[in-house]
Short mmCIF file of C-alpha atoms in Angstrom, two decimals:
data_model
loop_
_atom_site.label_atom_id
_atom_site.label_comp_id
_atom_site.label_asym_id
_atom_site.label_seq_id
_atom_site.Cartn_x
_atom_site.Cartn_y
_atom_site.Cartn_z
CA VAL B 1 29.16 -0.18 -3.40
CA ILE B 2 27.85 3.29 -2.63
CA MET B 3 25.07 4.38 -4.96
CA GLY B 4 24.08 8.00 -5.16
CA VAL B 5 20.69 8.15 -6.87
CA TYR B 6 17.63 6.00 -6.17
CA ASN B 7 14.09 5.67 -7.47
CA VAL B 8 11.68 4.28 -4.86
CA HIS B 9 7.96 3.63 -5.26
CA GLY B 10 5.07 1.81 -3.64
CA GLY B 11 3.12 -0.57 -5.86
CA HIS B 12 -0.49 -0.15 -7.02
CA ASN B 13 -2.79 2.68 -5.82
CA ARG B 14 -6.26 3.23 -4.37
CA ILE B 15 -7.93 2.99 -7.78
CA VAL B 16 -6.23 -0.28 -8.73
CA PRO B 17 -5.42 -1.64 -5.26
CA GLY B 18 -3.04 -4.44 -4.49
CA ALA B 19 -3.64 -7.37 -2.17
CA GLY B 20 -5.39 -7.20 1.16
CA HIS B 21 -6.61 -9.29 4.07
CA TYR B 22 -4.78 -9.08 7.41
CA MET B 23 -2.83 -6.13 5.96
CA ASP B 24 -3.57 -3.67 3.14
CA GLU B 25 -0.77 -3.65 0.56
CA VAL B 26 -1.24 -0.07 -0.68
CA THR B 27 -1.36 1.33 2.87
CA GLU B 28 1.75 -0.53 4.01
CA ASP B 29 3.87 -0.14 0.86
CA ARG B 30 3.39 3.65 1.09
CA LYS B 31 4.63 3.60 4.70
CA ILE B 32 7.67 1.53 3.76
CA THR B 33 8.40 3.72 0.73
CA ALA B 34 8.34 6.86 2.90
CA GLY B 35 10.63 5.31 5.51
CA VAL B 36 13.17 3.98 3.00
CA ILE B 37 13.27 7.36 1.24
CA THR B 38 13.87 9.11 4.57
CA LEU B 39 16.75 6.78 5.49
CA LEU B 40 18.40 6.99 2.06
CA GLN B 41 18.18 10.78 2.17
CA ALA B 42 19.55 10.81 5.72
CA SER B 43 22.56 8.87 4.39
CA GLY B 44 23.19 11.62 1.86
CA HIS B 45 21.70 10.07 -1.26
CA THR B 46 19.39 11.59 -3.87
CA VAL B 47 16.00 9.87 -3.92
CA HIS B 48 13.03 10.20 -6.28
CA ASN B 49 9.60 8.99 -5.18
CA CYS B 50 8.10 7.42 -8.31
CA THR B 51 4.85 6.21 -6.73
CA ASP B 52 1.75 6.59 -8.93
CA ASP B 53 -1.62 7.48 -7.38
CA VAL B 54 -3.55 8.46 -10.51
CA GLY B 55 -3.41 5.51 -12.95
CA LYS B 56 -6.95 4.14 -13.33
CA THR B 57 -5.97 0.74 -14.73
CA VAL B 58 -3.24 -1.71 -13.82
CA GLY B 59 -1.50 -0.93 -17.11
CA ALA B 60 -1.69 2.83 -16.61
CA ASN B 61 -0.39 2.52 -13.05
CA LEU B 62 2.64 0.50 -14.18
CA ALA B 63 3.32 2.75 -17.17
CA ASN B 64 3.19 5.86 -14.96
CA ILE B 65 5.66 4.34 -12.48
CA VAL B 66 8.12 3.36 -15.21
CA ALA B 67 7.81 6.77 -16.90
CA LYS B 68 8.67 8.49 -13.60
CA CYS B 69 11.60 6.13 -12.98
CA ASN B 70 13.00 6.60 -16.47
CA THR B 71 13.12 10.39 -16.20
CA ASN B 72 15.96 9.92 -13.68
CA SER B 73 19.41 8.42 -14.15
CA ALA B 74 19.33 6.20 -11.08
CA ASP B 75 21.70 3.61 -9.69
CA LEU B 76 18.78 1.49 -8.56
CA ASP B 77 14.99 1.32 -8.89
CA ILE B 78 13.28 -0.04 -5.76
CA SER B 79 9.69 -1.28 -6.01
CA ILE B 80 7.91 -1.96 -2.69
CA HIS B 81 5.12 -4.56 -2.60
CA GLN B 82 3.50 -7.17 -0.38
CA ASN B 83 2.68 -10.70 -1.41
CA ALA B 84 -0.49 -12.81 -1.39
CA ALA B 85 -1.25 -16.47 -2.02
CA ARG B 86 -4.13 -17.91 0.00
CA VAL B 87 -5.65 -16.97 3.34
CA ASP B 88 -3.68 -18.64 6.13
CA PRO B 89 -5.10 -18.02 9.63
CA GLY B 90 -1.72 -18.94 11.13
CA ASP B 91 0.37 -22.08 11.43
CA GLY B 92 3.24 -20.69 13.50
CA LYS B 93 5.52 -19.88 10.58
CA THR B 94 5.67 -16.99 8.14
CA LYS B 95 5.32 -17.30 4.37
CA GLY B 96 8.14 -14.78 4.25
CA VAL B 97 9.94 -12.28 2.05
CA GLU B 98 11.42 -12.43 -1.43
CA VAL B 99 12.96 -9.99 -3.89
CA PHE B 100 12.59 -10.15 -7.68
CA VAL B 101 15.24 -8.98 -10.17
CA TYR B 102 15.41 -9.24 -13.95
CA SER B 103 18.51 -11.47 -14.13
CA THR B 104 21.44 -12.77 -12.11
CA SER B 105 23.66 -10.36 -14.02
CA SER B 106 21.55 -7.37 -12.91
CA LYS B 107 23.42 -4.87 -10.75
CA ALA B 108 20.44 -5.17 -8.39
CA TYR B 109 21.07 -8.89 -7.76
CA ALA B 110 23.60 -8.59 -4.92
CA ALA B 111 21.59 -5.88 -3.16
CA ALA B 112 18.45 -8.03 -3.49
CA GLY B 113 20.17 -10.86 -1.65
CA ARG B 114 21.21 -8.52 1.14
CA VAL B 115 17.67 -7.13 1.47
CA CYS B 116 16.29 -10.67 1.82
CA ALA B 117 18.86 -11.49 4.50
CA LYS B 118 18.21 -8.29 6.46
CA LEU B 119 14.42 -8.84 6.44
CA ALA B 120 14.91 -12.51 7.35
CA ALA B 121 16.96 -11.36 10.36
CA LEU B 122 13.75 -9.75 11.67
CA GLY B 123 12.11 -13.20 11.70
CA PHE B 124 10.60 -13.56 8.22
CA THR B 125 11.18 -16.75 6.24
CA ASN B 126 13.80 -15.99 3.56
CA ARG B 127 12.32 -17.03 0.23
CA GLY B 128 15.37 -15.61 -1.51
CA VAL B 129 16.04 -13.72 -4.72
CA LYS B 130 13.80 -14.68 -7.64
CA ILE B 131 14.45 -14.03 -11.32
CA SER B 132 11.58 -12.67 -13.41
CA THR B 133 11.66 -11.33 -16.97
CA GLY B 134 7.90 -10.81 -17.02
CA LEU B 135 7.35 -8.19 -14.31
CA TYR B 136 6.66 -4.89 -16.07
CA VAL B 137 8.75 -2.64 -13.82
CA LEU B 138 11.79 -4.92 -13.94
CA LYS B 139 11.49 -5.26 -17.71
CA HIS B 140 10.98 -1.62 -18.66
CA THR B 141 13.00 0.53 -16.26
CA LYS B 142 16.31 1.63 -17.74
CA SER B 143 18.12 1.38 -14.39
CA PRO B 144 18.71 -1.90 -12.50
CA ALA B 145 15.55 -2.70 -10.56
CA MET B 146 14.38 -4.85 -7.67
CA LEU B 147 10.84 -5.62 -6.54
CA ILE B 148 10.62 -6.36 -2.81
CA GLU B 149 7.73 -8.45 -1.46
CA VAL B 150 7.52 -7.63 2.27
CA GLY B 151 5.55 -10.56 3.69
CA PHE B 152 2.15 -12.00 2.73
CA VAL B 153 -0.93 -9.90 3.50
CA ASP B 154 -3.11 -13.03 3.70
CA ASP B 155 -0.90 -14.89 6.20
CA LYS B 156 -1.70 -14.19 9.87
CA ASP B 157 1.85 -15.07 10.97
CA ASP B 158 3.36 -12.56 8.52
CA ALA B 159 0.95 -9.85 9.61
CA ASP B 160 1.61 -10.51 13.29
CA LEU B 161 5.40 -10.37 12.81
CA TYR B 162 5.11 -7.26 10.60
CA ASN B 163 3.14 -5.48 13.32
CA LYS B 164 5.43 -6.76 16.07
CA VAL B 165 8.72 -5.57 14.56
CA GLY B 166 7.14 -2.39 13.16
CA VAL B 167 7.45 -0.62 9.83
CA ASN B 168 10.48 1.40 10.94
CA ALA B 169 12.54 -1.74 11.54
CA ILE B 170 11.49 -3.02 8.12
CA CYS B 171 12.55 0.25 6.45
CA LYS B 172 15.89 0.09 8.26
CA ALA B 173 16.47 -3.51 7.14
CA ILE B 174 15.69 -2.71 3.49
CA THR B 175 17.89 0.39 3.48
CA GLU B 176 20.81 -1.45 5.07
CA GLY B 177 20.48 -4.18 2.48
CA ILE B 178 20.52 -1.65 -0.35
CA LEU B 179 23.49 0.35 0.98
CA ASP B 180 25.35 -2.64 2.46
CA LYS B 181 26.00 -0.68 5.65
CA SER B 182 24.30 0.17 8.93
CA VAL B 183 21.97 3.16 9.08
CA GLY B 184 20.23 4.94 11.93
CA ALA B 185 16.60 4.51 12.87
CA VAL B 186 13.83 6.26 10.96
CA PRO B 187 13.56 9.78 12.44
CA ALA B 188 10.48 10.47 14.51
CA SER B 189 9.61 13.40 12.25
CA LYS B 190 7.79 13.03 8.95
CA PRO B 191 9.87 12.34 5.81
CA ALA B 192 11.31 15.44 4.16
CA THR B 193 9.09 14.81 1.13
CA THR B 194 5.93 15.14 3.25
CA PRO B 195 4.75 18.66 4.18
CA THR B 196 4.22 19.30 7.88
CA PRO B 197 0.51 18.81 8.58
CA LYS B 198 -1.39 21.93 9.53
CA PRO B 199 -3.36 21.98 12.79
CA ALA B 200 -6.93 20.89 12.16
CA PRO B 201 -9.42 23.77 12.30
CA LYS B 202 -11.70 23.69 15.34
CA PRO B 203 -14.93 22.87 13.41
CA ALA B 204 -13.33 19.63 12.17
CA ALA B 205 -13.10 18.31 15.73
CA LYS B 206 -16.90 18.20 16.14
CA PRO B 207 -17.62 14.98 14.17
CA VAL B 208 -15.28 13.01 16.45
CA SER B 209 -17.82 12.86 19.27
CA SER B 210 -20.94 12.64 17.12
CA ASN B 211 -22.25 10.66 14.21
CA PRO B 212 -23.86 12.92 11.58
CA TYR B 213 -25.15 10.05 9.42
CA LYS B 214 -28.79 8.95 9.67
CA THR B 215 -30.22 5.59 8.69
CA GLY B 216 -32.41 5.88 5.60
CA SER B 217 -30.76 9.08 4.36
CA THR B 218 -28.90 9.36 1.05
CA TYR B 219 -25.32 10.64 0.84
CA THR B 220 -22.68 11.36 -1.82
CA LEU B 221 -19.18 9.90 -2.06
CA LYS B 222 -16.57 12.66 -1.81
CA ALA B 223 -13.64 10.33 -2.52
CA ASP B 224 -12.83 8.39 -5.66
CA ALA B 225 -12.25 4.64 -5.76
CA LEU B 226 -13.84 3.90 -2.38
CA ARG B 227 -13.71 0.23 -1.42
CA VAL B 228 -16.82 -1.69 -0.39
CA ARG B 229 -15.96 -4.18 2.36
CA THR B 230 -17.70 -7.24 3.80
CA GLY B 231 -17.74 -5.66 7.26
CA ALA B 232 -17.04 -2.46 9.17
CA GLY B 233 -13.26 -2.05 9.32
CA THR B 234 -10.09 -2.39 7.24
CA ASN B 235 -9.62 -5.94 8.50
CA TYR B 236 -12.55 -7.01 6.31
CA ARG B 237 -11.82 -7.81 2.67
CA ALA B 238 -12.90 -5.58 -0.20
CA LYS B 239 -15.75 -6.86 -2.35
CA THR B 240 -15.32 -7.60 -6.04
CA TYR B 241 -17.30 -5.91 -8.81
CA LYS B 242 -19.59 -8.96 -9.16
CA GLU B 243 -20.47 -8.87 -5.46
CA LEU B 244 -21.91 -5.34 -5.64
CA SER B 245 -25.59 -4.54 -6.14
CA ALA B 246 -26.77 -3.80 -9.68
CA ASN B 247 -27.03 -0.08 -8.89
CA ALA B 248 -23.58 0.04 -7.35
CA ARG B 249 -22.03 -1.68 -10.38
CA LYS B 250 -23.23 1.22 -12.54
CA ASN B 251 -21.05 3.55 -10.44
CA ALA B 252 -18.04 1.30 -9.84
CA TYR B 253 -14.69 0.63 -11.45
CA SER B 254 -13.97 -2.89 -12.71
CA ASN B 255 -12.22 -3.74 -9.43
CA GLY B 256 -15.36 -2.96 -7.41
CA ASN B 257 -14.29 0.44 -6.07
CA LEU B 258 -17.00 3.10 -6.15
CA LYS B 259 -16.55 6.32 -8.10
CA LYS B 260 -16.65 9.82 -6.65
CA GLY B 261 -20.14 11.33 -6.78
CA THR B 262 -21.95 8.01 -6.30
CA ARG B 263 -25.15 8.38 -4.28
CA VAL B 264 -25.54 5.83 -1.48
CA THR B 265 -28.29 5.02 1.03
CA CYS B 266 -27.24 4.63 4.65
CA MET B 267 -28.62 1.39 6.13
CA ALA B 268 -26.58 1.45 9.34
CA THR B 269 -23.43 3.00 10.83
CA LYS B 270 -20.73 1.81 13.19
CA MET B 271 -18.21 3.97 15.05
CA ILE B 272 -14.74 2.50 15.62
CA GLY B 273 -12.80 5.03 17.66
CA ASN B 274 -13.12 8.28 15.70
CA ASP B 275 -13.81 6.45 12.42
CA ILE B 276 -17.33 5.98 11.09
CA TRP B 277 -18.28 3.05 8.83
CA MET B 278 -21.51 3.08 6.83
CA GLN B 279 -23.47 0.08 5.63
CA ILE B 280 -24.95 0.51 2.15
CA PRO B 281 -26.86 -2.11 0.11
CA SER B 282 -23.60 -3.50 -1.28
CA GLY B 283 -21.62 -3.69 1.97
CA TRP B 284 -19.61 -1.38 4.26
CA ILE B 285 -17.70 1.77 3.28
CA ALA B 286 -15.55 4.19 5.25
CA ALA B 287 -17.61 7.36 5.75
CA ARG B 288 -15.00 9.05 7.95
CA TYR B 289 -11.58 7.49 8.36
CA GLY B 290 -8.27 8.76 9.71
CA GLY B 291 -9.69 12.26 10.12
CA LYS B 292 -10.86 12.46 6.50
CA VAL B 293 -14.45 12.65 5.28
CA TYR B 294 -15.23 10.24 2.44
CA VAL B 295 -19.03 10.43 2.48
CA GLY B 296 -20.99 13.67 2.81
#
């Protein structure tokens, strides 16, 4: 069955983040969303990106996604997520992939089965199609919907396989499952929905070789919803609200992420490549990451 219009979105956002351990759900579901959109568009279909990056609570995030989806008359709503259960350092087998739909009579049911099979062909354990009447997106979107769980972020085997096959192969598998036909590889260029990045101005290159942060100095967070981690790097888990210092809790959201404008004291720094991590009384935060400045 050829469908012409699709809604695609990544789950959660930086303010109300999803799961994380060996992988970060929000980071990866955005990559998959972009790739699937690119491939659907390359096959001639109309695609709407219904991802929400502004909802400040779980409820607001879900409501924003559904509102975006329901403004379009789509053949299928596709929600991209990653799963979590318990930390598994690796036992030689993946926890796997599964796809949720509202009912067996949903027009998304057959496509969900194909998506599971295509992802399983990459090496993931096929957990199959699951029925759920409680998931907000499945319940409230007016178009048939599926929620894809692409591996478990807290399972080392899943993370290793995910990184081995690569996000492009995962996007291709999902798209082929949706369309029930073969598609080409994800183009090397950025998705059409993403503007071409401008060359970085010369002054921005200076921080790469130097660390401007000094131990004992106080700095201000330039980004909102900044995670506090147990160590320097994205492979360390984010701390909960209760694990923060009393002062940090006054400037944090309920999930433990720090608000923009929070003043922090630098206790130590660590450079990882061109990224700079800063230790504050509550833990470690990204001061500069991926070319962006989060603390100034």
